[in-house]
Amino acid sequence: MKKVMLLLSLFLVVPFSHAYGSVQDVNYVALGDSLAKGMNPYKTVGEGYSDKLVPLLEQEGRSVAFSKEFAVPGYTTANLLQDLEVNAYSKHENLFHSVENASLITVQAGANDLLHYIAPHRQHMVSLSNSEWESLLQQTQQNMKTILKRIRDLNPTSDVYVVGYYFPFSNIDNPFQEQNLKQRVLDLNVALQKAASSQEHVYYVSTENLFSQNRRTYLPNKIDIHPSQQGYDLLAHRIFDTIHFSERFLQ
């Protein structure tokens, strides 16, 4: 009877450990742009959602190794894709090694592909026709699909979370302009979500309405798109909640 119970307990433990290799061991790598890096509203890098995700994982008894070495402010999907093709190096590690050994990866890129066309405070904002906008979105989506395929080629078993974008403008007084910009952000998020669906065990994290209440608390600088620490806290918790509700976590 004891042997039967022992075997049963082993079968119950294995699926829970499947996603991360061990409940005590998470190797987390954050890839992407300034939000993944932790840029604050006043142009300095501090704790972002990736940093804040670590203690949320640790509070469950996990041991977490963490790197945001390859999150770079200003990065587009093309920049990240190039890094994944040439094996970028940081001061301490190389990208291939980081991805190959990760059990958890977050990816956030795409906003910088489009920012010149939608940011209302930019002095040289470029206008696009609908067809030009669609072409730009398709290229961003294709880049993200290729990024995720490259990650999966390097690491077939890691859990990957593509983080979408919130509406980043807190100073829009024109309702028509605000609605138009919200549609642009929604278009980007739809493209990222479609790219995420192209690979198994890649999950999309929806954040577009995260700062709809108390927007100026979370986006305190009217001419900057980066959130406050309270905003990064919300982002970290949204990612953490998505991890909990992903099918692999619940298996």
JSON list of N, CA, C and O in Angstrom, two decimals, residues 22 32 49 52 54 56 63 72 90 98 109 112 140 159 161 177 186-187:
[
{"chain": "A", "resi": 22, "resn": "SER", "atom": "N", "xyz": [11.61, 22.16, -12.28]},
{"chain": "A", "resi": 22, "resn": "SER", "atom": "CA", "xyz": [11.54, 21.89, -10.85]},
{"chain": "A", "resi": 22, "resn": "SER", "atom": "C", "xyz": [10.81, 23.03, -10.19]},
{"chain": "A", "resi": 22, "resn": "SER", "atom": "O", "xyz": [10.97, 24.19, -10.56]},
{"chain": "A", "resi": 32, "resn": "GLY", "atom": "N", "xyz": [13.36, 42.18, -24.81]},
{"chain": "A", "resi": 32, "resn": "GLY", "atom": "CA", "xyz": [12.51, 43.21, -25.38]},
{"chain": "A", "resi": 32, "resn": "GLY", "atom": "C", "xyz": [13.04, 44.62, -25.26]},
{"chain": "A", "resi": 32, "resn": "GLY", "atom": "O", "xyz": [14.25, 44.85, -25.38]},
{"chain": "A", "resi": 49, "resn": "TYR", "atom": "N", "xyz": [8.77, 45.49, -14.58]},
{"chain": "A", "resi": 49, "resn": "TYR", "atom": "CA", "xyz": [7.91, 44.34, -14.27]},
{"chain": "A", "resi": 49, "resn": "TYR", "atom": "C", "xyz": [8.71, 43.06, -14.18]},
{"chain": "A", "resi": 49, "resn": "TYR", "atom": "O", "xyz": [8.35, 42.15, -13.42]},
{"chain": "A", "resi": 52, "resn": "LYS", "atom": "N", "xyz": [10.09, 42.80, -10.77]},
{"chain": "A", "resi": 52, "resn": "LYS", "atom": "CA", "xyz": [9.02, 42.62, -9.79]},
{"chain": "A", "resi": 52, "resn": "LYS", "atom": "C", "xyz": [8.34, 41.26, -9.89]},
{"chain": "A", "resi": 52, "resn": "LYS", "atom": "O", "xyz": [7.67, 40.82, -8.95]},
{"chain": "A", "resi": 54, "resn": "VAL", "atom": "N", "xyz": [10.00, 38.50, -10.13]},
{"chain": "A", "resi": 54, "resn": "VAL", "atom": "CA", "xyz": [10.86, 37.54, -9.42]},
{"chain": "A", "resi": 54, "resn": "VAL", "atom": "C", "xyz": [10.33, 37.25, -8.01]},
{"chain": "A", "resi": 54, "resn": "VAL", "atom": "O", "xyz": [10.14, 36.08, -7.65]},
{"chain": "A", "resi": 56, "resn": "LEU", "atom": "N", "xyz": [7.40, 37.56, -6.83]},
{"chain": "A", "resi": 56, "resn": "LEU", "atom": "CA", "xyz": [6.10, 36.89, -6.92]},
{"chain": "A", "resi": 56, "resn": "LEU", "atom": "C", "xyz": [6.28, 35.39, -7.14]},
{"chain": "A", "resi": 56, "resn": "LEU", "atom": "O", "xyz": [5.53, 34.57, -6.59]},
{"chain": "A", "resi": 63, "resn": "SER", "atom": "N", "xyz": [13.05, 28.94, -6.37]},
{"chain": "A", "resi": 63, "resn": "SER", "atom": "CA", "xyz": [14.34, 29.62, -6.47]},
{"chain": "A", "resi": 63, "resn": "SER", "atom": "C", "xyz": [14.45, 30.18, -7.88]},
{"chain": "A", "resi": 63, "resn": "SER", "atom": "O", "xyz": [14.34, 29.44, -8.85]},
{"chain": "A", "resi": 72, "resn": "VAL", "atom": "N", "xyz": [16.54, 45.94, -24.11]},
{"chain": "A", "resi": 72, "resn": "VAL", "atom": "CA", "xyz": [17.27, 47.14, -24.52]},
{"chain": "A", "resi": 72, "resn": "VAL", "atom": "C", "xyz": [16.29, 48.27, -24.83]},
{"chain": "A", "resi": 72, "resn": "VAL", "atom": "O", "xyz": [15.44, 48.11, -25.72]},
{"chain": "A", "resi": 90, "resn": "SER", "atom": "N", "xyz": [26.26, 40.32, -24.06]},
{"chain": "A", "resi": 90, "resn": "SER", "atom": "CA", "xyz": [26.27, 41.39, -23.08]},
{"chain": "A", "resi": 90, "resn": "SER", "atom": "C", "xyz": [27.58, 41.30, -22.31]},
{"chain": "A", "resi": 90, "resn": "SER", "atom": "O", "xyz": [28.48, 40.51, -22.66]},
{"chain": "A", "resi": 98, "resn": "SER", "atom": "N", "xyz": [21.56, 32.12, -22.77]},
{"chain": "A", "resi": 98, "resn": "SER", "atom": "CA", "xyz": [20.49, 32.55, -21.87]},
{"chain": "A", "resi": 98, "resn": "SER", "atom": "C", "xyz": [19.16, 31.92, -22.27]},
{"chain": "A", "resi": 98, "resn": "SER", "atom": "O", "xyz": [18.41, 31.42, -21.42]},
{"chain": "A", "resi": 109, "resn": "ALA", "atom": "N", "xyz": [8.06, 43.45, -27.41]},
{"chain": "A", "resi": 109, "resn": "ALA", "atom": "CA", "xyz": [8.61, 44.28, -28.47]},
{"chain": "A", "resi": 109, "resn": "ALA", "atom": "C", "xyz": [7.50, 44.56, -29.47]},
{"chain": "A", "resi": 109, "resn": "ALA", "atom": "O", "xyz": [6.55, 43.79, -29.58]},
{"chain": "A", "resi": 112, "resn": "ASN", "atom": "N", "xyz": [8.03, 50.13, -30.37]},
{"chain": "A", "resi": 112, "resn": "ASN", "atom": "CA", "xyz": [9.00, 51.02, -31.02]},
{"chain": "A", "resi": 112, "resn": "ASN", "atom": "C", "xyz": [8.97, 50.91, -32.55]},
{"chain": "A", "resi": 112, "resn": "ASN", "atom": "O", "xyz": [9.44, 51.81, -33.24]},
{"chain": "A", "resi": 140, "resn": "THR", "atom": "N", "xyz": [5.58, 43.82, -38.34]},
{"chain": "A", "resi": 140, "resn": "THR", "atom": "CA", "xyz": [5.80, 43.64, -36.91]},
{"chain": "A", "resi": 140, "resn": "THR", "atom": "C", "xyz": [5.34, 42.26, -36.46]},
{"chain": "A", "resi": 140, "resn": "THR", "atom": "O", "xyz": [6.04, 41.57, -35.70]},
{"chain": "A", "resi": 159, "resn": "ASP", "atom": "N", "xyz": [8.55, 27.99, -21.24]},
{"chain": "A", "resi": 159, "resn": "ASP", "atom": "CA", "xyz": [7.29, 28.70, -21.34]},
{"chain": "A", "resi": 159, "resn": "ASP", "atom": "C", "xyz": [7.60, 30.14, -21.74]},
{"chain": "A", "resi": 159, "resn": "ASP", "atom": "O", "xyz": [8.46, 30.79, -21.12]},
{"chain": "A", "resi": 161, "resn": "TYR", "atom": "N", "xyz": [6.05, 34.04, -22.69]},
{"chain": "A", "resi": 161, "resn": "TYR", "atom": "CA", "xyz": [4.92, 34.95, -22.53]},
{"chain": "A", "resi": 161, "resn": "TYR", "atom": "C", "xyz": [5.19, 36.22, -23.31]},
{"chain": "A", "resi": 161, "resn": "TYR", "atom": "O", "xyz": [6.16, 36.94, -23.03]},
{"chain": "A", "resi": 177, "resn": "GLN", "atom": "N", "xyz": [-9.14, 61.89, -31.11]},
{"chain": "A", "resi": 177, "resn": "GLN", "atom": "CA", "xyz": [-7.75, 61.49, -31.21]},
{"chain": "A", "resi": 177, "resn": "GLN", "atom": "C", "xyz": [-7.44, 60.34, -30.26]},
{"chain": "A", "resi": 177, "resn": "GLN", "atom": "O", "xyz": [-6.74, 59.39, -30.61]},
{"chain": "A", "resi": 186, "resn": "LEU", "atom": "N", "xyz": [-4.59, 48.81, -30.01]},
{"chain": "A", "resi": 186, "resn": "LEU", "atom": "CA", "xyz": [-5.32, 47.55, -30.13]},
{"chain": "A", "resi": 186, "resn": "LEU", "atom": "C", "xyz": [-4.84, 46.77, -31.36]},
{"chain": "A", "resi": 186, "resn": "LEU", "atom": "O", "xyz": [-4.65, 45.55, -31.29]},
{"chain": "A", "resi": 187, "resn": "ASP", "atom": "N", "xyz": [-4.63, 47.46, -32.48]},
{"chain": "A", "resi": 187, "resn": "ASP", "atom": "CA", "xyz": [-4.12, 46.80, -33.69]},
{"chain": "A", "resi": 187, "resn": "ASP", "atom": "C", "xyz": [-2.79, 46.11, -33.41]},
{"chain": "A", "resi": 187, "resn": "ASP", "atom": "O", "xyz": [-2.56, 44.97, -33.85]}
]
